[in-house]
Tab-separated table of N, CA and C in Angstrom:
chain	number	residue	atom	x	y	z
R	1	MET	N	1.002	-0.842	-0.251
R	1	MET	CA	0.017	-0.042	0.038
R	1	MET	C	0.966	0.958	-0.144
R	2	GLY	N	0.750	1.869	-1.026
R	2	GLY	CA	1.393	3.545	-0.907
R	2	GLY	C	1.212	4.560	0.230
R	3	VAL	N	1.879	5.365	0.318
R	3	VAL	CA	1.805	6.211	1.507
R	3	VAL	C	0.664	6.958	1.110
R	4	ARG	N	0.514	7.820	0.039
R	4	ARG	CA	-0.443	8.346	0.087
R	4	ARG	C	-1.993	7.658	0.261
R	5	LYS	N	-2.098	6.521	0.080
R	5	LYS	CA	-3.318	5.881	-0.084
R	5	LYS	C	-3.239	5.157	1.729
R	6	ARG	N	-2.142	5.112	2.118
R	6	ARG	CA	-2.562	4.910	3.635
R	6	ARG	C	-2.914	6.171	4.674
R	7	GLU	N	-2.423	7.060	3.957
R	7	GLU	CA	-2.732	8.558	4.756
R	7	GLU	C	-4.101	8.820	4.827
R	8	THR	N	-4.798	8.356	3.300
R	8	THR	CA	-5.932	8.942	2.674
R	8	THR	C	-6.906	7.983	3.980
R	9	ALA	N	-6.318	6.695	3.729
R	9	ALA	CA	-7.441	5.573	4.646
R	9	ALA	C	-7.501	6.110	6.080
R	10	GLU	N	-6.359	6.650	6.911
R	10	GLU	CA	-6.058	7.008	8.326
R	10	GLU	C	-7.100	8.149	8.108
R	11	ALA	N	-7.217	9.370	7.454
R	11	ALA	CA	-7.812	10.142	7.624
R	11	ALA	C	-9.437	9.798	7.479
R	12	ARG	N	-9.510	8.973	6.471
R	12	ARG	CA	-11.224	8.492	6.304
R	12	ARG	C	-11.408	7.536	7.756
R	13	LYS	N	-10.623	6.940	8.214
R	13	LYS	CA	-11.096	6.282	9.525
R	13	LYS	C	-11.481	7.267	10.499
R	14	GLU	N	-10.467	8.206	10.836
R	14	GLU	CA	-10.496	9.166	12.029
R	14	GLU	C	-11.951	9.880	11.666
R	15	ALA	N	-12.151	10.358	10.525
R	15	ALA	CA	-13.521	11.032	9.973
R	15	ALA	C	-14.796	10.188	10.239
R	16	ASN	N	-14.377	8.995	10.326
R	16	ASN	CA	-15.965	7.793	10.472
R	16	ASN	C	-15.791	7.523	11.850
R	17	LYS	N	-14.765	7.953	13.181
R	17	LYS	CA	-15.147	7.521	14.295
R	17	LYS	C	-16.062	8.383	15.072
R	18	SER	N	-16.242	9.737	14.315
R	18	SER	CA	-16.997	10.784	15.253
R	18	SER	C	-18.776	10.275	14.714
R	19	ILE	N	-18.946	9.263	13.948
R	19	ILE	CA	-20.367	9.031	13.235
R	19	ILE	C	-20.250	7.276	13.596
R	20	ALA	N	-21.860	7.121	13.662
R	20	ALA	CA	-22.142	5.600	14.122
R	20	ALA	C	-23.673	5.296	13.497
R	21	PHE	N	-23.862	4.234	12.715
R	21	PHE	CA	-25.297	4.197	12.244
R	21	PHE	C	-25.732	2.695	12.762
R	22	ALA	N	-26.527	2.561	12.600
R	22	ALA	CA	-27.176	1.327	12.801
R	22	ALA	C	-28.533	1.087	11.528
R	23	LYS	N	-28.803	-0.252	11.055
R	23	LYS	CA	-29.912	-0.299	10.031
R	23	LYS	C	-30.864	-1.616	10.743
R	24	LEU	N	-32.075	-1.176	10.148
R	24	LEU	CA	-33.254	-2.094	10.525
R	24	LEU	C	-34.060	-2.372	9.010
R	25	ASN	N	-33.832	-3.394	8.659
R	25	ASN	CA	-34.214	-4.010	7.280
R	25	ASN	C	-35.758	-5.092	7.543
R	26	ASN	N	-36.734	-4.773	6.490
R	26	ASN	CA	-38.001	-5.605	6.643
R	26	ASN	C	-38.522	-5.438	7.904
R	27	CYS	N	-38.584	-4.027	8.293
R	27	CYS	CA	-39.504	-4.067	9.509
R	27	CYS	C	-40.887	-3.831	9.043
R	28	PRO	N	-41.805	-5.005	9.716
R	28	PRO	CA	-43.326	-4.872	9.259
R	28	PRO	C	-44.399	-3.624	9.560
R	29	THR	N	-43.973	-2.713	9.128
R	29	THR	CA	-44.628	-1.020	9.338
R	29	THR	C	-44.811	-0.584	8.282
R	30	SER	N	-45.930	-0.005	7.709
R	30	SER	CA	-45.658	1.079	6.597
R	30	SER	C	-44.764	1.999	6.824
R	31	PRO	N	-44.133	2.452	5.757
R	31	PRO	CA	-43.178	3.399	5.573
R	31	PRO	C	-43.892	4.635	6.236
R	32	ARG	N	-45.127	4.998	6.016
R	32	ARG	CA	-45.874	6.340	6.156
R	32	ARG	C	-45.765	6.222	7.760
R	33	LYS	N	-46.130	5.224	8.133
R	33	LYS	CA	-46.211	5.457	9.701
R	33	LYS	C	-45.161	5.387	10.804
R	34	MET	N	-43.876	5.035	10.129
R	34	MET	CA	-42.482	5.127	10.547
R	34	MET	C	-42.261	6.509	10.433
R	35	ARG	N	-42.173	6.943	9.209
R	35	ARG	CA	-41.899	8.617	9.055
R	35	ARG	C	-42.211	9.328	9.782
R	36	ILE	N	-43.545	9.229	10.101
R	36	ILE	CA	-44.369	10.274	11.669
R	36	ILE	C	-43.480	9.971	12.489
R	37	VAL	N	-42.681	9.101	13.015
R	37	VAL	CA	-42.085	8.965	14.512
R	37	VAL	C	-40.522	9.508	14.047
R	38	ALA	N	-39.936	9.027	12.779
R	38	ALA	CA	-38.958	9.527	12.399
R	38	ALA	C	-38.732	10.861	12.416
R	39	ASP	N	-39.741	11.618	11.826
R	39	ASP	CA	-39.383	13.095	12.096
R	39	ASP	C	-39.455	13.492	13.349
R	40	LEU	N	-39.927	12.917	14.408
R	40	LEU	CA	-39.829	13.620	15.842
R	40	LEU	C	-38.773	13.572	15.973
R	41	VAL	N	-37.823	12.714	15.898
R	41	VAL	CA	-36.399	12.429	16.237
R	41	VAL	C	-35.190	12.959	15.556
R	42	ARG	N	-35.557	13.271	14.513
R	42	ARG	CA	-34.431	13.691	13.330
R	42	ARG	C	-33.794	15.029	13.908
R	43	GLY	N	-32.575	15.077	13.977
R	43	GLY	CA	-31.762	16.586	14.295
R	43	GLY	C	-31.571	16.354	16.168
R	44	GLN	N	-32.536	15.634	16.600
R	44	GLN	CA	-32.439	15.939	18.162
R	44	GLN	C	-31.127	15.374	18.980
R	45	LYS	N	-30.842	15.838	19.825
R	45	LYS	CA	-29.866	15.065	20.965
R	45	LYS	C	-30.240	13.525	21.307
R	46	VAL	N	-29.254	12.594	21.410
R	46	VAL	CA	-29.645	11.517	21.822
R	46	VAL	C	-30.330	11.316	23.024
R	47	GLU	N	-30.050	11.617	24.038
R	47	GLU	CA	-31.171	11.658	25.448
R	47	GLU	C	-32.201	12.084	24.980
R	48	LEU	N	-32.500	13.588	24.464
R	48	LEU	CA	-33.978	13.882	24.158
R	48	LEU	C	-34.735	13.126	22.951
R	49	ALA	N	-33.917	12.415	22.167
R	49	ALA	CA	-34.678	11.334	21.377
R	49	ALA	C	-35.004	10.009	22.299
R	50	LEU	N	-34.153	9.593	22.634
R	50	LEU	CA	-34.809	8.368	23.700
R	50	LEU	C	-36.008	8.690	24.402
R	51	ASN	N	-36.146	9.972	25.158
R	51	ASN	CA	-37.113	9.978	25.845
R	51	ASN	C	-38.527	10.323	25.020
R	52	ILE	N	-38.213	10.925	23.946
R	52	ILE	CA	-39.405	11.111	23.119
R	52	ILE	C	-39.766	9.401	22.534
R	53	LEU	N	-39.009	8.887	22.119
R	53	LEU	CA	-39.475	7.548	21.645
R	53	LEU	C	-40.013	6.463	22.761
R	54	LYS	N	-39.480	6.915	23.737
R	54	LYS	CA	-39.911	5.937	25.255
R	54	LYS	C	-41.315	6.136	25.566
R	55	PHE	N	-41.722	7.692	25.500
R	55	PHE	CA	-43.087	7.761	25.941
R	55	PHE	C	-43.787	8.247	24.576
R	56	ASN	N	-43.635	7.661	23.332
R	56	ASN	CA	-44.490	8.009	22.627
R	56	ASN	C	-45.718	6.794	22.261
R	57	ALA	N	-46.865	7.155	22.009
R	57	ALA	CA	-47.508	5.861	22.243
R	57	ALA	C	-47.901	4.964	20.908
R	58	LYS	N	-47.037	5.808	19.455
R	58	LYS	CA	-47.347	4.467	18.627
R	58	LYS	C	-46.536	3.400	18.597
R	59	ASP	N	-46.767	2.548	17.633
R	59	ASP	CA	-45.858	1.064	17.932
R	59	ASP	C	-44.643	1.225	17.017
R	60	ALA	N	-44.346	2.093	16.375
R	60	ALA	CA	-43.074	2.101	15.452
R	60	ALA	C	-42.241	3.053	16.268
R	61	SER	N	-42.439	3.534	17.468
R	61	SER	CA	-41.473	4.269	18.584
R	61	SER	C	-40.709	3.073	18.960
R	62	ARG	N	-41.598	2.184	19.474
R	62	ARG	CA	-40.360	0.855	20.040
R	62	ARG	C	-39.586	0.477	18.848
R	63	ASN	N	-39.780	0.184	17.578
R	63	ASN	CA	-38.374	-0.370	16.829
R	63	ASN	C	-37.617	0.950	16.726
R	64	LEU	N	-37.913	2.041	16.403
R	64	LEU	CA	-36.987	3.084	16.377
R	64	LEU	C	-36.365	3.022	17.865
R	65	GLU	N	-36.617	2.965	19.048
R	65	GLU	CA	-35.913	3.181	20.163
R	65	GLU	C	-34.804	2.333	20.028
R	66	LYS	N	-35.382	0.685	20.047
R	66	LYS	CA	-34.196	-0.440	19.920
R	66	LYS	C	-33.089	0.016	18.780
R	67	LEU	N	-33.433	0.773	17.637
R	67	LEU	CA	-32.387	0.842	16.707
R	67	LEU	C	-31.720	2.308	17.127
R	68	LEU	N	-32.100	3.058	17.804
R	68	LEU	CA	-31.336	3.989	18.499
R	68	LEU	C	-30.219	3.650	19.406
R	69	LEU	N	-30.759	2.506	19.808
R	69	LEU	CA	-30.013	2.463	21.314
R	69	LEU	C	-28.507	1.307	20.389
R	70	SER	N	-29.388	0.839	19.358
R	70	SER	CA	-28.039	-0.305	18.963
R	70	SER	C	-26.976	0.566	18.269
R	71	ALA	N	-27.727	1.760	17.532
R	71	ALA	CA	-26.582	2.840	17.086
R	71	ALA	C	-25.536	3.557	18.050
R	72	ILE	N	-25.878	3.868	19.296
R	72	ILE	CA	-25.302	4.389	20.403
R	72	ILE	C	-24.424	3.520	21.072
R	73	ASN	N	-24.889	1.830	20.903
R	73	ASN	CA	-23.733	1.175	21.327
R	73	ASN	C	-22.879	0.884	20.039
R	74	ASN	N	-23.206	1.197	18.996
R	74	ASN	CA	-22.263	1.035	18.025
R	74	ASN	C	-20.756	1.908	17.830
R	75	TRP	N	-21.552	3.234	18.448
R	75	TRP	CA	-20.429	4.260	18.781
R	75	TRP	C	-19.563	4.270	19.741
R	76	GLN	N	-20.492	3.484	20.697
R	76	GLN	CA	-19.636	3.273	21.892
R	76	GLN	C	-18.155	2.350	21.612
R	77	GLN	N	-18.812	1.228	20.895
R	77	GLN	CA	-17.687	0.060	20.263
R	77	GLN	C	-16.594	0.830	19.726
R	78	LYS	N	-16.995	1.704	18.716
R	78	LYS	CA	-15.820	2.776	18.069
R	78	LYS	C	-15.003	3.313	18.877
R	79	ASN	N	-15.642	4.476	19.583
R	79	ASN	CA	-14.756	5.207	20.849
R	79	ASN	C	-14.903	4.860	22.167
R	80	SER	N	-14.306	3.864	22.066
R	80	SER	CA	-14.137	3.183	23.901
R	80	SER	C	-13.428	4.123	24.741
R	81	GLU	N	-12.605	4.997	24.081
R	81	GLU	CA	-12.153	5.720	25.421
R	81	GLU	C	-12.828	6.881	25.644
R	82	GLU	N	-13.905	7.555	24.739
R	82	GLU	CA	-14.582	8.530	25.142
R	82	GLU	C	-15.653	8.286	25.881
R	83	SER	N	-16.363	9.101	26.671
R	83	SER	CA	-17.396	9.239	27.275
R	83	SER	C	-18.635	9.464	26.531
R	84	LEU	N	-20.062	9.074	26.876
R	84	LEU	CA	-20.916	9.232	26.077
R	84	LEU	C	-21.650	10.803	26.138
R	85	GLU	N	-21.300	11.121	27.415
R	85	GLU	CA	-22.144	12.354	27.684
R	85	GLU	C	-21.041	13.216	27.264
R	86	GLU	N	-19.939	13.542	27.100
R	86	GLU	CA	-19.108	14.500	26.740
R	86	GLU	C	-19.123	14.696	25.206
R	87	ALA	N	-19.314	13.501	24.292
R	87	ALA	CA	-19.250	13.288	22.813
R	87	ALA	C	-20.580	14.420	22.285
R	88	GLY	N	-21.491	14.410	22.602
R	88	GLY	CA	-22.708	15.150	22.489
R	88	GLY	C	-23.277	14.588	21.372
R	89	LEU	N	-23.650	13.345	21.293
R	89	LEU	CA	-24.384	12.662	20.248
R	89	LEU	C	-25.532	13.313	19.591
R	90	PHE	N	-26.004	13.360	18.693
R	90	PHE	CA	-27.107	13.879	17.963
R	90	PHE	C	-27.486	12.689	16.696
R	91	VAL	N	-28.758	12.807	16.572
R	91	VAL	CA	-29.579	12.084	15.351
R	91	VAL	C	-28.849	12.665	14.237
R	92	LYS	N	-27.903	12.283	13.325
R	92	LYS	CA	-27.444	13.421	12.343
R	92	LYS	C	-28.387	13.159	11.160
R	93	GLU	N	-28.872	11.580	10.884
R	93	GLU	CA	-29.568	11.451	9.797
R	93	GLU	C	-30.707	10.168	10.266
R	94	ILE	N	-31.734	10.104	9.572
R	94	ILE	CA	-32.796	9.232	9.772
R	94	ILE	C	-33.441	9.146	8.545
R	95	ARG	N	-33.414	7.802	7.905
R	95	ARG	CA	-33.621	7.624	6.727
R	95	ARG	C	-34.722	6.429	6.926
R	96	VAL	N	-36.240	6.454	6.128
R	96	VAL	CA	-37.096	5.510	6.163
R	96	VAL	C	-37.538	5.061	4.567
R	97	ASP	N	-37.090	3.967	4.153
R	97	ASP	CA	-37.271	3.510	2.938
R	97	ASP	C	-38.120	2.332	2.716
R	98	GLY	N	-38.748	2.332	1.572
R	98	GLY	CA	-40.018	1.290	1.648
R	98	GLY	C	-38.860	-0.298	1.274
R	99	GLY	N	-39.815	-1.206	1.952
R	99	GLY	CA	-39.161	-2.489	1.680
R	99	GLY	C	-40.071	-3.226	0.829
R	100	ALA	N	-39.766	-4.568	1.328
R	100	ALA	CA	-40.676	-5.450	0.388
R	100	ALA	C	-42.147	-5.599	0.671
R	101	MET	N	-43.105	-6.194	-0.113
R	101	MET	CA	-44.641	-5.668	0.123
R	101	MET	C	-45.121	-7.149	-0.203
R	102	LEU	N	-45.556	-7.720	0.931
R	102	LEU	CA	-46.619	-8.585	0.885
R	102	LEU	C	-47.943	-8.616	0.091
R	103	LYS	N	-48.271	-9.306	-1.167
R	103	LYS	CA	-49.209	-9.275	-1.523
R	103	LYS	C	-50.314	-10.378	-1.269
R	104	ARG	N	-51.623	-9.486	-0.808
R	104	ARG	CA	-52.554	-10.723	-0.100
R	104	ARG	C	-54.017	-10.370	-1.126
R	105	LEU	N	-54.721	-11.447	-1.414
R	105	LEU	CA	-55.972	-11.135	-1.759
R	105	LEU	C	-57.245	-11.116	-0.671
R	106	ARG	N	-58.155	-10.586	-1.050
R	106	ARG	CA	-58.962	-10.479	0.027
R	106	ARG	C	-60.498	-10.508	-0.816
R	107	PRO	N	-61.318	-11.331	-0.180
R	107	PRO	CA	-62.651	-11.789	-0.995
R	107	PRO	C	-63.210	-10.078	-1.136
R	108	ALA	N	-63.889	-10.176	-2.304
R	108	ALA	CA	-64.750	-8.879	-2.590
R	108	ALA	C	-66.232	-9.406	-3.098
R	109	PRO	N	-67.185	-8.564	-3.065
R	109	PRO	CA	-68.392	-8.872	-3.864
R	109	PRO	C	-68.452	-9.286	-5.132
R	110	GLN	N	-69.402	-10.041	-5.404
R	110	GLN	CA	-69.808	-10.406	-6.806
R	110	GLN	C	-68.493	-11.449	-7.219
R	111	GLY	N	-67.725	-12.114	-6.484
R	111	GLY	CA	-66.700	-13.130	-7.152
R	111	GLY	C	-65.520	-12.370	-7.522
R	112	ARG	N	-65.485	-11.072	-6.971
R	112	ARG	CA	-64.087	-10.608	-7.394
R	112	ARG	C	-63.031	-10.700	-6.131
R	113	ALA	N	-61.846	-10.166	-6.271
R	113	ALA	CA	-61.014	-9.986	-5.310
R	113	ALA	C	-60.376	-8.509	-5.360
R	114	HIS	N	-59.910	-8.178	-3.994
R	114	HIS	CA	-59.294	-6.674	-3.774
R	114	HIS	C	-57.657	-7.307	-3.106
R	115	ARG	N	-56.806	-6.611	-4.046
R	115	ARG	CA	-55.302	-6.989	-3.456
R	115	ARG	C	-54.761	-6.206	-1.938
R	116	ILE	N	-54.563	-6.715	-1.267
R	116	ILE	CA	-54.058	-6.189	-0.174
R	116	ILE	C	-52.516	-5.798	-0.205
R	117	ARG	N	-52.337	-4.809	-0.062
R	117	ARG	CA	-50.440	-5.075	0.034
R	117	ARG	C	-50.018	-4.314	1.115
R	118	LYS	N	-49.193	-5.798	2.030
R	118	LYS	CA	-48.859	-5.281	3.513
R	118	LYS	C	-47.443	-4.807	3.305
R	119	ARG	N	-46.955	-3.707	3.508
R	119	ARG	CA	-45.853	-2.804	3.396
R	119	ARG	C	-44.984	-2.983	4.509
R	120	SER	N	-43.669	-2.962	4.048
R	120	SER	CA	-42.609	-2.947	5.344
R	120	SER	C	-41.335	-1.668	5.026
R	121	ASN	N	-40.510	-1.821	5.733
R	121	ASN	CA	-39.700	-0.401	5.539
R	121	ASN	C	-38.108	-0.976	5.897
R	122	HIS	N	-37.407	0.141	5.551
R	122	HIS	CA	-35.688	-0.040	6.181
R	122	HIS	C	-35.703	1.112	6.454
R	123	VAL	N	-35.040	1.044	7.944
R	123	VAL	CA	-34.689	1.879	8.695
R	123	VAL	C	-33.038	2.270	8.555
R	124	THR	N	-32.529	3.800	8.619
R	124	THR	CA	-31.075	3.830	8.752
R	124	THR	C	-31.208	5.151	9.604
R	125	ILE	N	-30.309	4.670	10.987
R	125	ILE	CA	-30.196	5.773	11.673
R	125	ILE	C	-28.488	6.079	11.874
R	126	VAL	N	-28.104	7.623	11.643
R	126	VAL	CA	-26.595	7.995	11.309
R	126	VAL	C	-26.554	9.110	12.562
R	127	LEU	N	-25.766	8.845	13.413
R	127	LEU	CA	-25.565	9.402	14.856
R	127	LEU	C	-24.151	9.939	14.268
R	128	GLY	N	-24.281	11.489	14.907
R	128	GLY	CA	-23.095	12.079	14.403
R	128	GLY	C	-22.651	12.840	15.866
R	129	ALA	N	-21.338	13.106	16.196
R	129	ALA	CA	-20.968	13.764	17.440
R	129	ALA	C	-20.453	15.171	17.190
R	130	THR	N	-20.724	15.875	18.109
R	130	THR	CA	-20.204	17.588	18.044
R	130	THR	C	-18.601	17.105	19.056
R	131	ASN	N	-17.711	17.802	18.487
R	131	ASN	CA	-16.415	17.672	18.609
R	131	ASN	C	-15.988	18.715	19.935
R	132	ASN	N	-16.619	18.864	21.210
R	132	ASN	CA	-16.390	19.286	22.585
R	132	ASN	C	-15.156	18.951	23.039
R	133	ASN	N	-14.751	17.410	22.829
R	133	ASN	CA	-13.567	17.090	23.501
R	133	ASN	C	-12.304	17.495	22.665
R	134	THR	N	-12.207	18.271	21.742
R	134	THR	CA	-10.966	18.682	21.193
R	134	THR	C	-10.840	20.082	21.720
R	135	GLN	N	-11.960	20.847	22.092
R	135	GLN	CA	-12.005	21.997	23.300
R	135	GLN	C	-11.080	21.662	24.441
R	136	SER	N	-11.418	20.659	25.259
R	136	SER	CA	-11.341	20.539	26.204
R	136	SER	C	-9.659	20.049	26.495
R	137	ASN	N	-8.958	18.970	25.580
R	137	ASN	CA	-8.148	18.755	25.526
R	137	ASN	C	-6.925	19.830	25.230
R	138	SER	N	-7.167	21.064	24.538
R	138	SER	CA	-6.205	22.177	24.386
R	138	SER	C	-6.078	22.956	25.611
């Protein structure tokens, strides 16, 4: 490996230390219902986002809460020497995409049938950290 390639790889690795992500695939909730809950926590601090999801009555909030806890744990695995409180983690990006659709038939009048689409979604959460620890080290 060349020197320049190694240096860019090291720089990319350092930049990726400040972010962490988690994915949830094929969650059996419609994307529209999941986006309503996702919009509540987009851009929020992690502690506030966890409180919002914990006390929200919607069923999609349970799945998002588990996914957010997984993303926090992924960040802690990357940055084992840093503390969670000083990092200032926030929900940098949350994306809800449509997943696979189960197609079912429901009987309709006069011998016909209506198609029922059972939707699912894929959710990606990206956490970012504010750089408060660079100011405290100097």
